XYZ file of C-alpha atoms in Angstrom:
559
model
C 0.000 0.000 0.000
C 1.399 3.375 -0.984
C 1.498 6.681 0.813
C -1.883 8.291 1.357
C -1.330 12.011 0.799
C -4.397 14.132 1.424
C -5.839 17.572 2.070
C -8.013 17.347 5.177
C -10.636 19.452 6.926
C -11.157 18.155 10.451
C -11.974 21.165 12.651
C -14.930 23.512 12.753
C -18.667 22.962 12.469
C -18.555 21.682 8.889
C -18.301 18.047 7.872
C -14.857 16.441 7.933
C -13.513 16.303 4.376
C -10.513 14.960 2.478
C -9.234 14.373 -1.054
C -10.064 11.139 -2.855
C -8.050 8.314 -1.308
C -5.293 6.590 -3.318
C -6.199 8.528 -6.451
C -2.983 9.624 -8.180
C -4.997 11.872 -10.509
C -5.704 14.102 -7.523
C -2.416 13.937 -5.623
C 0.677 12.021 -6.698
C 3.310 11.979 -3.935
C 2.932 15.712 -3.199
C 5.047 18.057 -1.075
C 2.897 20.890 0.228
C 4.456 24.353 0.358
C 1.797 26.940 1.201
C -1.947 27.521 1.578
C -3.782 30.844 1.298
C -7.403 31.962 1.521
C -8.137 34.297 -1.417
C -11.649 35.688 -2.045
C -12.964 35.365 -5.572
C -15.651 38.037 -5.396
C -17.708 40.126 -3.002
C -19.871 37.040 -2.385
C -18.375 35.095 0.538
C -19.726 31.806 -0.807
C -17.227 32.164 -3.672
C -14.215 32.142 -1.311
C -11.595 29.538 -2.144
C -8.555 28.091 -0.432
C -5.508 27.876 -2.705
C -2.777 25.270 -2.220
C 0.755 25.422 -3.602
C 2.643 22.145 -3.857
C 4.861 20.014 -6.061
C 4.208 16.426 -7.110
C 5.192 13.738 -9.550
C 3.659 14.472 -12.911
C 1.251 12.185 -14.714
C 1.289 14.232 -17.930
C 4.584 12.890 -19.270
C 5.563 9.355 -20.241
C 9.242 10.026 -19.539
C 11.026 9.329 -16.267
C 9.063 10.599 -13.262
C 9.089 14.382 -13.506
C 8.235 16.823 -10.749
C 5.797 19.642 -11.527
C 4.803 22.632 -9.456
C 1.067 22.871 -8.843
C -1.552 25.291 -7.673
C -4.798 23.781 -6.440
C -7.990 25.211 -5.008
C -11.053 24.143 -3.027
C -14.272 25.968 -2.162
C -14.506 26.731 1.546
C -18.155 25.640 1.667
C -17.516 22.307 -0.067
C -19.588 19.553 1.630
C -18.780 16.719 -0.761
C -21.158 14.766 -2.953
C -24.444 13.062 -2.152
C -23.835 9.622 -3.656
C -20.305 9.947 -5.053
C -17.355 11.601 -3.269
C -19.147 11.446 0.062
C -17.128 13.386 2.668
C -14.613 14.128 -0.070
C -13.890 17.366 -1.866
C -16.148 17.854 -4.858
C -14.597 21.165 -6.033
C -10.880 20.268 -6.010
C -8.997 21.457 -9.106
C -5.302 21.828 -9.858
C -3.094 23.306 -12.582
C 0.576 23.349 -13.421
C 2.601 26.336 -12.252
C 5.279 27.142 -14.846
C 8.494 29.061 -14.196
C 10.823 28.903 -17.188
C 13.341 30.882 -19.213
C 12.563 30.937 -22.953
C 15.524 30.107 -25.158
C 16.484 31.466 -28.549
C 15.733 28.084 -30.141
C 12.264 27.996 -28.616
C 13.223 25.440 -25.970
C 12.436 26.563 -22.451
C 14.583 25.939 -19.380
C 12.193 24.933 -16.616
C 12.440 25.358 -12.869
C 9.932 22.810 -11.570
C 10.861 22.261 -7.920
C 8.635 24.678 -6.018
C 10.365 25.713 -2.768
C 8.463 28.637 -1.259
C 5.536 30.994 -1.880
C 4.898 34.522 -0.643
C 1.509 36.188 -1.133
C 1.857 39.979 -1.391
C -1.390 41.640 -0.402
C -2.652 44.639 -2.367
C -5.442 47.149 -1.860
C -7.738 44.660 -3.586
C -7.868 41.575 -1.342
C -9.143 39.533 -4.292
C -6.030 40.158 -6.361
C -2.828 39.644 -4.371
C 0.489 39.098 -6.140
C 2.037 35.635 -5.860
C 5.842 35.302 -5.555
C 7.277 31.783 -5.812
C 10.790 30.334 -5.515
C 11.734 27.435 -7.793
C 14.813 25.290 -8.299
C 15.767 23.085 -11.219
C 15.291 19.321 -11.172
C 18.141 16.881 -11.633
C 21.882 17.324 -11.300
C 22.860 18.328 -14.845
C 21.612 21.898 -14.587
C 21.669 23.712 -11.246
C 19.707 26.914 -10.849
C 17.043 28.871 -8.990
C 14.425 31.393 -10.022
C 11.713 33.647 -8.634
C 8.518 33.966 -10.657
C 5.553 36.295 -10.099
C 1.931 35.438 -10.862
C -1.307 37.391 -11.009
C -4.650 36.120 -9.758
C -6.215 37.145 -13.071
C -4.013 34.636 -14.921
C -4.662 31.962 -12.292
C -8.441 32.360 -12.498
C -8.303 32.339 -16.296
C -6.631 28.912 -16.235
C -9.180 27.500 -13.765
C -11.975 28.835 -15.967
C -10.397 27.235 -19.037
C -10.547 23.711 -20.490
C -10.069 20.564 -18.434
C -7.312 18.062 -19.233
C -8.646 14.861 -20.768
C -7.024 11.736 -22.236
C -8.376 10.518 -25.556
C -7.328 9.537 -29.064
C -5.468 6.487 -30.395
C -2.364 7.269 -28.327
C -4.346 8.191 -25.230
C -2.799 11.665 -25.151
C -3.689 14.608 -22.963
C -6.026 16.979 -24.763
C -8.490 19.701 -23.783
C -11.916 18.297 -22.948
C -14.268 19.115 -25.827
C -17.408 17.278 -24.788
C -20.555 18.589 -23.168
C -19.838 20.386 -19.913
C -22.200 19.484 -17.038
C -24.006 22.208 -15.105
C -22.982 23.814 -12.860
C -19.432 23.992 -14.135
C -17.202 21.654 -12.106
C -15.284 23.585 -9.459
C -18.001 26.217 -8.963
C -18.847 27.019 -5.348
C -22.466 26.458 -4.179
C -24.530 29.499 -3.249
C -22.106 31.763 -5.055
C -22.438 34.254 -7.866
C -23.206 31.596 -10.515
C -25.159 29.101 -8.360
C -27.360 31.143 -6.009
C -30.064 28.446 -5.908
C -27.721 25.621 -4.862
C -26.882 25.885 -1.172
C -24.598 22.843 -0.957
C -22.419 20.674 -3.177
C -24.683 17.791 -2.170
C -27.277 19.413 -4.445
C -24.993 19.037 -7.478
C -26.038 16.459 -10.114
C -24.141 13.165 -10.137
C -22.616 13.940 -13.552
C -20.910 17.025 -12.064
C -19.443 15.013 -9.181
C -18.335 12.152 -11.437
C -16.707 14.613 -13.837
C -14.824 16.229 -10.941
C -13.519 12.884 -9.751
C -11.978 12.011 -13.126
C -10.987 15.520 -14.292
C -9.196 17.401 -11.480
C -6.437 18.732 -13.779
C -6.701 21.828 -15.961
C -5.313 21.589 -19.487
C -3.584 24.973 -19.539
C -0.725 25.979 -17.238
C -0.282 29.167 -15.237
C 2.585 31.267 -16.605
C 4.342 34.098 -14.766
C 4.082 37.767 -15.594
C 6.060 38.617 -18.740
C 6.307 34.799 -19.215
C 9.757 34.793 -17.633
C 11.284 34.780 -14.133
C 11.835 37.961 -12.196
C 15.119 36.699 -10.698
C 17.362 33.924 -12.020
C 20.421 32.288 -10.443
C 22.436 29.840 -12.567
C 25.914 28.511 -11.941
C 25.894 29.877 -8.394
C 27.298 27.794 -5.496
C 23.947 28.007 -3.735
C 20.203 27.738 -4.305
C 17.364 30.002 -3.299
C 15.053 28.546 -0.661
C 12.652 31.251 0.554
C 11.257 34.653 -0.402
C 9.643 37.563 1.428
C 8.593 40.852 -0.173
C 8.161 44.317 1.307
C 6.578 47.310 -0.422
C 8.567 50.496 0.122
C 7.565 54.054 -0.741
C 10.517 56.023 -2.104
C 10.892 59.534 -3.470
C 10.394 58.341 -7.056
C 7.704 55.718 -6.533
C 6.847 52.456 -4.803
C 9.195 49.497 -4.995
C 9.049 45.825 -4.080
C 12.116 44.779 -2.115
C 12.768 41.029 -2.273
C 14.485 39.203 0.568
C 15.776 35.864 -0.739
C 16.994 33.121 1.586
C 19.627 30.643 0.392
C 20.693 27.130 1.315
C 24.004 28.446 2.649
C 22.381 30.558 5.355
C 22.451 33.997 3.751
C 19.737 36.502 2.903
C 19.952 38.553 -0.286
C 18.248 41.921 -0.542
C 17.190 42.542 -4.145
C 15.160 45.030 -6.161
C 14.125 44.662 -9.803
C 13.782 47.779 -11.952
C 12.377 48.193 -15.473
C 15.228 48.490 -17.946
C 13.116 48.940 -21.069
C 9.744 47.840 -22.391
C 10.617 44.143 -22.304
C 13.550 43.654 -19.932
C 14.097 44.139 -16.224
C 17.256 44.989 -14.316
C 18.063 43.184 -11.084
C 20.077 44.939 -8.378
C 21.425 43.077 -5.367
C 21.651 45.639 -2.585
C 23.396 43.408 -0.065
C 23.868 39.847 1.123
C 23.883 39.120 4.847
C 25.132 36.070 6.733
C 22.463 35.616 9.366
C 23.845 32.551 11.156
C 27.313 31.814 12.517
C 27.060 28.255 11.221
C 25.784 28.047 7.619
C 22.341 26.435 7.485
C 19.618 26.612 4.817
C 17.040 29.311 5.452
C 13.660 27.640 5.964
C 11.192 30.489 6.503
C 11.165 34.285 6.622
C 8.575 36.716 7.948
C 8.481 40.512 7.683
C 7.288 42.673 10.573
C 6.362 46.042 9.081
C 5.635 47.436 12.529
C 9.084 46.600 13.905
C 10.832 46.942 10.519
C 12.471 43.570 11.060
C 12.953 40.431 8.999
C 12.660 37.234 11.036
C 14.696 34.343 9.633
C 14.450 30.695 10.689
C 16.600 27.661 9.951
C 17.196 24.270 11.520
C 19.728 25.812 13.928
C 17.617 28.675 15.244
C 15.728 31.904 14.655
C 17.167 35.388 14.308
C 16.151 38.770 12.981
C 17.749 41.670 11.141
C 16.658 45.150 10.238
C 15.011 45.729 6.883
C 17.289 48.715 6.365
C 20.856 49.457 7.458
C 21.480 52.743 5.743
C 24.610 53.548 7.737
C 26.362 50.629 6.024
C 26.361 52.529 2.721
C 28.960 55.009 3.936
C 29.194 58.647 4.939
C 29.065 60.232 1.474
C 26.051 61.390 -0.508
C 27.304 59.653 -3.652
C 27.620 56.273 -1.919
C 24.139 56.610 -0.446
C 22.652 57.483 -3.831
C 24.526 54.749 -5.699
C 23.250 52.169 -3.204
C 19.771 52.656 -4.746
C 18.143 51.286 -1.618
C 14.491 52.429 -1.435
C 14.721 52.459 2.353
C 17.586 54.988 2.438
C 18.223 58.600 1.437
C 20.873 61.265 2.029
C 19.622 63.771 4.600
C 22.427 66.299 4.172
C 24.678 64.760 6.799
C 24.339 60.992 6.594
C 22.619 58.118 4.812
C 19.484 57.502 6.860
C 16.013 55.962 6.716
C 13.756 57.615 4.148
C 10.232 58.510 5.212
C 7.739 60.090 2.855
C 6.479 62.380 5.618
C 9.919 63.870 6.285
C 10.046 67.648 5.822
C 13.781 67.846 5.196
C 14.405 69.577 1.886
C 17.867 68.082 1.477
C 16.678 64.475 1.147
C 18.501 62.948 -1.837
C 17.325 59.689 -3.367
C 17.186 58.223 -6.875
C 16.378 54.516 -6.843
C 15.513 54.172 -10.517
C 18.638 55.783 -11.968
C 21.054 56.192 -9.044
C 22.458 59.439 -10.432
C 24.686 61.066 -7.775
C 25.802 63.812 -10.154
C 22.305 65.255 -10.155
C 21.147 64.244 -6.698
C 24.296 65.090 -4.759
C 25.039 68.481 -6.274
C 26.835 70.424 -3.582
C 27.830 67.276 -1.701
C 30.225 65.727 -4.250
C 33.138 68.011 -3.442
C 34.058 65.752 -0.534
C 33.524 62.469 -2.358
C 37.226 61.730 -2.882
C 38.201 63.034 0.547
C 36.496 60.029 2.113
C 38.813 57.625 0.297
C 40.810 55.375 2.584
C 44.560 56.071 2.420
C 47.115 53.588 3.665
C 50.780 52.677 3.452
C 51.963 49.157 2.697
C 55.385 47.559 2.491
C 56.515 44.756 0.266
C 59.729 42.874 -0.412
C 61.156 42.528 -3.890
C 60.407 39.099 -5.297
C 57.460 38.498 -2.994
C 53.774 39.363 -3.441
C 51.535 42.158 -2.174
C 47.774 42.474 -2.084
C 46.085 45.889 -2.284
C 42.553 45.672 -0.945
C 39.654 47.578 -2.531
C 35.986 46.773 -2.018
C 33.545 49.385 -3.350
C 30.265 49.634 -1.505
C 28.174 49.149 -4.631
C 28.407 45.723 -6.319
C 27.356 47.335 -9.611
C 30.428 49.600 -9.764
C 33.197 49.165 -12.347
C 36.621 49.138 -10.663
C 39.860 50.450 -12.141
C 43.341 50.662 -10.662
C 45.602 53.637 -11.444
C 49.344 53.798 -10.741
C 51.525 56.864 -10.225
C 55.240 56.349 -9.534
C 55.820 59.861 -8.170
C 53.881 63.164 -8.038
C 55.439 64.361 -11.294
C 54.500 61.181 -13.153
C 51.237 60.679 -15.039
C 48.744 58.187 -13.672
C 48.255 55.128 -15.840
C 45.725 52.331 -15.662
C 46.908 48.922 -14.526
C 45.778 46.210 -16.874
C 45.708 42.494 -16.216
C 48.997 40.790 -17.066
C 51.249 38.075 -15.692
C 52.267 39.937 -12.543
C 48.993 41.795 -11.876
C 45.795 39.974 -11.022
C 42.516 41.793 -10.344
C 40.080 40.067 -7.996
C 36.784 41.057 -6.392
C 38.693 41.936 -3.232
C 41.488 43.983 -4.774
C 44.743 43.825 -6.752
C 47.380 41.104 -6.362
C 50.945 41.991 -7.358
C 53.188 38.972 -7.869
C 57.010 39.029 -7.961
C 57.349 42.614 -6.778
C 59.984 44.803 -8.388
C 61.545 47.988 -7.090
C 59.832 49.840 -9.949
C 56.428 48.883 -8.496
C 56.754 51.383 -5.671
C 54.374 54.325 -5.920
C 50.774 55.418 -5.352
C 47.967 53.016 -6.294
C 44.441 54.442 -6.582
C 41.332 52.266 -6.759
C 38.484 54.065 -8.545
C 34.854 53.003 -8.880
C 32.600 54.188 -11.715
C 28.839 53.783 -11.799
C 26.280 55.754 -13.790
C 29.024 58.083 -15.072
C 30.007 58.991 -11.508
C 33.644 58.298 -10.673
C 35.248 58.452 -7.252
C 38.302 57.117 -5.475
C 37.617 54.243 -3.084
C 41.101 53.784 -1.653
C 44.690 54.942 -2.109
C 47.676 52.806 -1.221
C 51.259 54.076 -1.050
C 53.339 50.987 -1.740
C 56.985 50.842 -0.641
C 59.061 48.013 -2.094
C 62.130 47.028 -0.085
C 65.088 45.269 -1.616
C 66.103 41.908 -0.242
C 69.494 43.231 0.862
C 67.871 46.085 2.770
C 65.487 43.717 4.531
C 68.316 41.329 5.406
C 70.397 44.199 6.737
C 67.479 45.423 8.844
C 66.810 41.992 10.310
C 70.428 40.907 10.659
C 72.547 43.990 11.422
C 76.339 43.492 11.510
C 77.759 43.059 15.032
C 79.276 46.087 16.725
C 83.059 46.379 16.472
C 83.456 46.747 20.230
C 81.599 43.564 21.000
C 82.614 40.767 18.634
C 80.280 37.798 18.681
C 81.434 34.766 20.611
C 83.023 31.966 18.685
C 80.517 29.542 17.200
C 77.578 31.884 17.609
C 75.016 31.907 14.811
C 73.467 34.985 13.148
C 71.503 37.263 15.442
C 67.817 36.453 15.855
C 65.471 39.230 14.654
C 63.058 40.599 17.190
C 59.383 39.612 17.049
C 58.306 43.224 16.571
C 60.564 43.637 13.534
C 59.201 40.497 11.911
C 55.611 41.415 12.683
C 56.027 44.888 11.214
C 57.313 43.555 7.909
C 55.367 40.324 7.537
C 52.037 40.826 9.299
C 50.606 43.192 6.729
C 46.772 43.179 6.438
C 46.921 41.698 2.966
C 48.738 38.530 3.974
C 45.485 36.768 4.855
C 43.931 37.709 1.518
C 47.013 36.489 -0.374
C 46.811 33.202 1.497
C 43.103 32.934 0.651
C 43.768 33.576 -3.045
C 46.551 31.006 -3.159
C 44.346 28.384 -1.569
C 41.637 29.038 -4.130
C 44.191 28.948 -6.962
C 45.755 25.643 -5.969
C 42.328 24.106 -5.411
C 41.555 24.478 -9.138
C 45.022 23.373 -10.336
C 45.072 19.677 -11.344
C 47.328 17.553 -9.111
C 50.863 17.041 -10.298
C 51.780 13.553 -11.538
C 54.609 13.595 -8.997
C 52.212 14.367 -6.166
C 52.229 11.472 -3.736
C 48.855 9.827 -3.182
C 47.269 10.585 0.115
C 48.972 13.954 0.473
C 46.296 16.391 1.673
C 45.482 19.304 -0.591
C 45.113 22.810 0.842
C 41.863 23.279 2.782
C 38.809 24.332 0.819
C 38.604 28.129 1.078
C 34.888 28.155 0.210
C 33.937 28.789 3.829
C 36.338 31.743 3.935
C 35.066 33.404 0.765
C 32.669 36.275 1.169
C 30.868 38.332 -1.418
C 32.105 41.872 -1.493
C 28.738 43.168 -0.395
C 28.126 40.497 2.238
C 28.083 41.412 5.894
C 28.007 39.131 8.929
C 25.003 39.422 11.189
C 25.276 37.464 14.458
C 22.068 35.787 15.591
C 20.185 37.365 18.420
C 19.799 35.433 21.615
């Protein structure tokens, strides 16, 4: 005997109900994700309960495929009189499609439904449905977020029923005579005011429902494509929560996306042109000390907090952390965070009721040249300046992490104040990474001023300046091992003098040493093992746990 999956109603004054038992046409090894009560009209008897789940598909003859489903049941369903007694007599389901159309007409599908968020609107009958999907199988790994309208969902449920017929017993739209009332219609509603219960439905309606629970057409997302897509990433999306934010230039939906590595991404999607959208990741936050997949998320608009749960615990973080975008108007504007605006002194929470005239915000375009007029004179003064030392023949790492992940980074080099600045391009000795610039096999000619510049939306500013001093090997050896004083010859048999700990720390414990070590670990991890490498010799540890996105911040869980 197989698993008996069912949708039950056991509480309340109404009759206990369930789906048809051991009927794979209704439910075929389902995994339930979410349920939501959504009114259909002003008539309460039309109210329906919508279910979101995934199950093994019966529509394909290939290997068992998993499809995402949306199902619905009338709240006042009492079952049939002779058939489907104490069983749902209004249960219908349809496929929920989330796919990327290809140039050759073949679509890439994301069928594994993971989470659903229902965004309420002013019209309670027409909320917006956000759903997270992942791809099936191991060949292609990806995640996507699709958005659906209730108008499209209702159109599918009002469309043709799926029916098998023909010589090959294929799925086709039902073209026969439709019984009255239409299967799936709620009793006592807008279209059946004279029928007070599903027990009053004719037997042909109940029998049709039992054998035809599936709709022929599928529900497609808005624009027939995903809102957010992740492919080739070392993680998968697991959950979604959406907050509506009023900004100076309109209302925006901010998406909070949980991942299976325990992070939360904060994303907005802006219209790029008539057909395409532009996705902006504002930040990515590590919410747990130990990586664990995010299971659920809930937004508290009153407290302005996002509550995040996983198998290891529950924590919360603020919906907005404007101070993290820096102390410059340009950085605040380039962040393009609907929650934040420049108030003349700092990047702070934007409120539509604020009476400050100096509030600067441009989410759609992020143009600091226009928005920060009068504040840009100090943009380059906020650049971090530092001094680093390197030894000829060794390596040095110059760190530069712009606050905006959308910025284009360039490195400029100036040997002395009288020399022209020139751009550093990638070559054998220079390697540009997301964290900065790696200089390999330092030469004495590499000494000078290095400037890291970030350009976004035609606005250019200096992120950091590093004055690099390159020491020759002889000079370093002389500093660490000075010749003995003439008045005090070393005793016979004595070795070279031992350098002090402070001298070694000053020269070797530069802040970039850890980043160089991290890069080298990542480099050797991708290099194929040498034929001369002895079996069983451990490779360097996997640096994946040490890698952090340049816009990721650690957020310790609250206790």
